[in-house]
Amino acid sequence: MGCILKGGGGLYNRLTVGAVLLAAGSGSRMGHRPKSLLELGGIPLIRRQIIALSGAGVDELVVVLGHHADRIAQAVQEFPVTVVHNPDPDAGQVSSLRIGLQGLSPKIDTVLVALADQPLINSQDINDLIGAYKKRPEGMQVVQPEVDGQPGNPVMFSAEVREQILAGAANIGCRQWQAAHPEAVHRWATANQRYRTDVDTPEDIEALAARTGHRLRWPADLLVAG
């Protein structure tokens, strides 16, 4: 019994996972600063996400930039990722998602969509999500973490869903697809609060520090004077 999982065979076939990391927002509630460059332990959040995804064995990664693209690109330039640009990031997250999906190769089996402003997500969290996707009930095309009844991130979905999103109207993204196909969405119940933890405002930074002891800090060139 000790070798049934060796060689990529065994209980579950090896999935080719393509990830889309969304980092195109303006950070308007953070004083128009890029949230993905907030640092935890001196490491920008976007780098922490890339390291987590890589550590979980994701096969390819597309990073979607928009606002602050030049500054964020500096933080990811040495990683083997595909960087794509949303020419109209104010069109919303759906537009960034669709550009990211277009940037993935056709060979992938499943898509993982991650957000660059989730400070605590680590490789084990990504591994757990991939495991939940592999073990999803038959017929399920989307797996989304659900913490205390609330939806979390990242989200995973099949290559077929990717194709359907891209074939649909410009305002169709993962959330819209889920609303139209609730019978194909698996809400994966988990107690892991990291899937629900993101930062949108300065108050979120303070709340995170108070709750977890993790203090996010801006790099020196993004500090607000006074």
XYZ file of C-alpha atoms in Angstrom:
226
model
C 0.000 0.000 0.000
C 2.952 2.317 0.529
C 3.508 3.057 -3.158
C 0.045 3.553 -4.627
C 0.595 7.305 -5.003
C 4.025 7.109 -6.601
C 4.775 8.126 -10.155
C 1.906 10.560 -10.468
C -0.645 7.754 -10.643
C -2.536 6.208 -7.789
C -5.768 7.573 -6.449
C -5.808 10.870 -8.331
C -4.242 11.699 -11.664
C -1.809 14.595 -11.832
C -3.574 17.855 -12.656
C -1.943 20.562 -14.730
C -2.808 23.692 -12.745
C -2.669 27.170 -14.234
C -2.973 30.076 -11.822
C -4.105 33.659 -12.404
C -2.918 36.170 -9.803
C -4.914 39.400 -9.865
C -2.969 42.565 -8.975
C -4.420 45.259 -11.237
C -6.405 47.365 -8.763
C -5.805 51.001 -7.949
C -5.832 50.594 -4.159
C -8.177 53.566 -3.905
C -9.075 52.808 -0.271
C -5.361 52.565 0.561
C -4.579 56.061 -0.665
C -4.168 54.819 -4.242
C -1.252 52.603 -3.308
C -0.780 49.015 -4.574
C -1.957 46.641 -1.867
C 0.130 43.849 -3.381
C 3.304 45.691 -2.320
C 2.413 45.775 1.359
C 5.107 43.794 3.141
C 4.820 41.048 5.716
C 8.155 40.178 7.266
C 9.804 42.419 4.690
C 8.367 40.471 1.731
C 5.752 42.072 -0.584
C 2.414 40.261 -0.576
C 2.587 39.571 -4.299
C 5.910 37.790 -3.863
C 4.490 35.780 -0.965
C 1.613 34.674 -3.210
C 3.946 33.667 -6.032
C 6.118 31.695 -3.593
C 3.021 29.973 -2.141
C 1.699 29.042 -5.584
C 5.089 27.808 -6.726
C 5.582 25.819 -3.550
C 2.254 24.085 -4.121
C 3.403 22.923 -7.553
C 1.321 25.196 -9.765
C 2.478 24.573 -13.339
C 2.126 28.052 -14.796
C 1.264 31.454 -13.403
C -0.102 34.554 -15.092
C 0.117 37.807 -13.112
C -2.363 40.489 -14.187
C -1.206 44.079 -13.688
C -2.965 47.359 -14.361
C -2.626 50.303 -11.991
C 0.915 50.719 -10.594
C 2.124 48.157 -13.162
C 5.690 49.427 -13.441
C 6.200 49.472 -9.677
C 4.684 46.012 -9.117
C 6.601 44.517 -12.046
C 9.841 45.309 -10.214
C 8.759 42.982 -7.403
C 8.077 39.986 -9.653
C 10.621 40.354 -12.436
C 12.911 37.505 -11.369
C 10.107 34.936 -11.117
C 9.259 32.637 -14.065
C 5.756 34.067 -14.481
C 3.849 35.520 -17.409
C 2.964 39.169 -16.790
C -0.015 40.550 -18.700
C -1.488 44.043 -18.557
C -5.108 45.119 -18.326
C -5.289 48.288 -20.435
C -8.492 49.324 -18.637
C -8.214 48.091 -15.040
C -11.016 50.410 -13.950
C -13.346 48.155 -15.946
C -13.267 45.887 -12.906
C -11.928 42.578 -11.695
C -13.819 40.582 -14.330
C -11.843 42.292 -17.088
C -8.571 41.423 -15.331
C -9.668 37.819 -14.816
C -10.519 37.399 -18.491
C -7.143 38.802 -19.571
C -5.437 36.429 -17.158
C -7.390 33.430 -18.475
C -6.377 34.350 -22.001
C -2.746 34.352 -20.912
C -2.787 30.708 -19.780
C -1.755 27.977 -22.192
C -4.370 25.561 -23.601
C -2.762 22.535 -21.898
C -4.015 23.226 -18.381
C -6.631 21.025 -16.701
C -7.777 23.496 -14.082
C -7.491 27.170 -13.173
C -6.735 28.630 -9.754
C -7.587 32.317 -9.332
C -5.726 34.064 -6.507
C -5.824 37.600 -5.124
C -2.631 39.522 -4.417
C -4.014 41.132 -1.249
C -4.439 37.961 0.831
C -1.514 38.244 3.256
C -1.586 34.884 5.018
C -2.140 32.343 2.221
C 0.695 29.813 2.126
C 1.678 26.759 0.090
C -0.204 24.397 2.383
C -3.406 26.395 1.903
C -2.979 26.119 -1.876
C -2.238 22.397 -1.573
C -5.365 21.903 0.532
C -7.490 23.708 -2.055
C -6.033 21.619 -4.899
C -6.754 18.513 -2.845
C -10.355 19.620 -2.329
C -10.675 20.185 -6.075
C -9.357 16.685 -6.826
C -11.855 15.185 -4.373
C -14.814 17.346 -5.432
C -18.148 15.593 -5.920
C -18.924 14.318 -9.390
C -20.220 16.993 -11.736
C -18.731 19.885 -9.813
C -16.849 22.350 -12.030
C -15.951 25.031 -9.454
C -14.539 24.670 -5.941
C -14.651 27.660 -3.603
C -13.597 27.649 0.042
C -16.411 28.484 2.439
C -15.511 29.701 5.922
C -18.326 30.083 8.459
C -20.783 30.150 5.580
C -18.912 32.931 3.767
C -17.111 32.554 0.409
C -13.328 32.668 0.390
C -10.419 32.749 -2.035
C -8.579 31.403 -4.019
C -11.110 29.657 -6.266
C -10.517 26.749 -8.644
C -12.444 25.750 -11.748
C -12.161 23.433 -14.704
C -10.671 24.181 -18.108
C -14.218 23.854 -19.453
C -15.388 26.719 -17.232
C -12.442 28.788 -18.432
C -13.502 28.181 -22.029
C -17.120 29.073 -21.273
C -16.132 32.297 -19.502
C -13.948 33.388 -22.414
C -16.666 32.479 -24.922
C -19.200 34.567 -23.021
C -19.862 38.290 -22.888
C -17.205 40.681 -21.600
C -18.987 41.016 -18.239
C -18.895 37.274 -17.533
C -16.376 36.110 -14.950
C -16.179 33.313 -12.395
C -18.756 34.835 -10.058
C -21.259 35.298 -12.880
C -20.648 31.752 -14.106
C -21.275 30.409 -10.602
C -24.526 32.354 -10.322
C -25.699 30.840 -13.596
C -24.617 27.285 -12.708
C -25.096 26.838 -8.944
C -25.544 23.096 -9.376
C -21.925 22.819 -10.579
C -20.349 24.753 -7.687
C -18.870 22.913 -4.721
C -18.709 25.028 -1.569
C -15.799 23.449 0.257
C -16.389 23.953 3.976
C -13.214 24.766 5.905
C -12.350 26.474 9.192
C -9.224 28.071 7.694
C -9.659 31.816 8.160
C -6.754 32.581 5.826
C -9.071 32.000 2.869
C -11.239 34.875 4.123
C -8.444 37.266 5.100
C -7.658 40.163 2.786
C -6.830 43.832 3.217
C -8.748 46.623 1.498
C -8.364 49.539 3.913
C -5.932 50.857 6.566
C -8.446 49.628 9.128
C -8.041 46.099 7.758
C -4.287 46.346 8.353
C -4.882 47.329 11.990
C -7.504 44.616 12.476
C -5.153 41.979 11.074
C -2.395 43.040 13.461
C -4.769 43.009 16.431
C -6.200 39.596 15.539
C -3.078 37.725 14.433
C -0.032 39.759 15.450
C 0.980 40.052 11.782
C 1.858 43.653 10.983
C 1.803 44.744 7.335
C 4.061 47.648 6.402
C 4.477 49.782 3.306
C 7.855 49.885 1.571
C 9.695 53.157 2.168
C 8.812 54.693 -1.184
C 5.082 54.166 -0.583
C 4.878 55.596 2.938
C 2.499 58.521 3.262
C 4.230 61.583 4.651
C 2.949 62.754 7.999
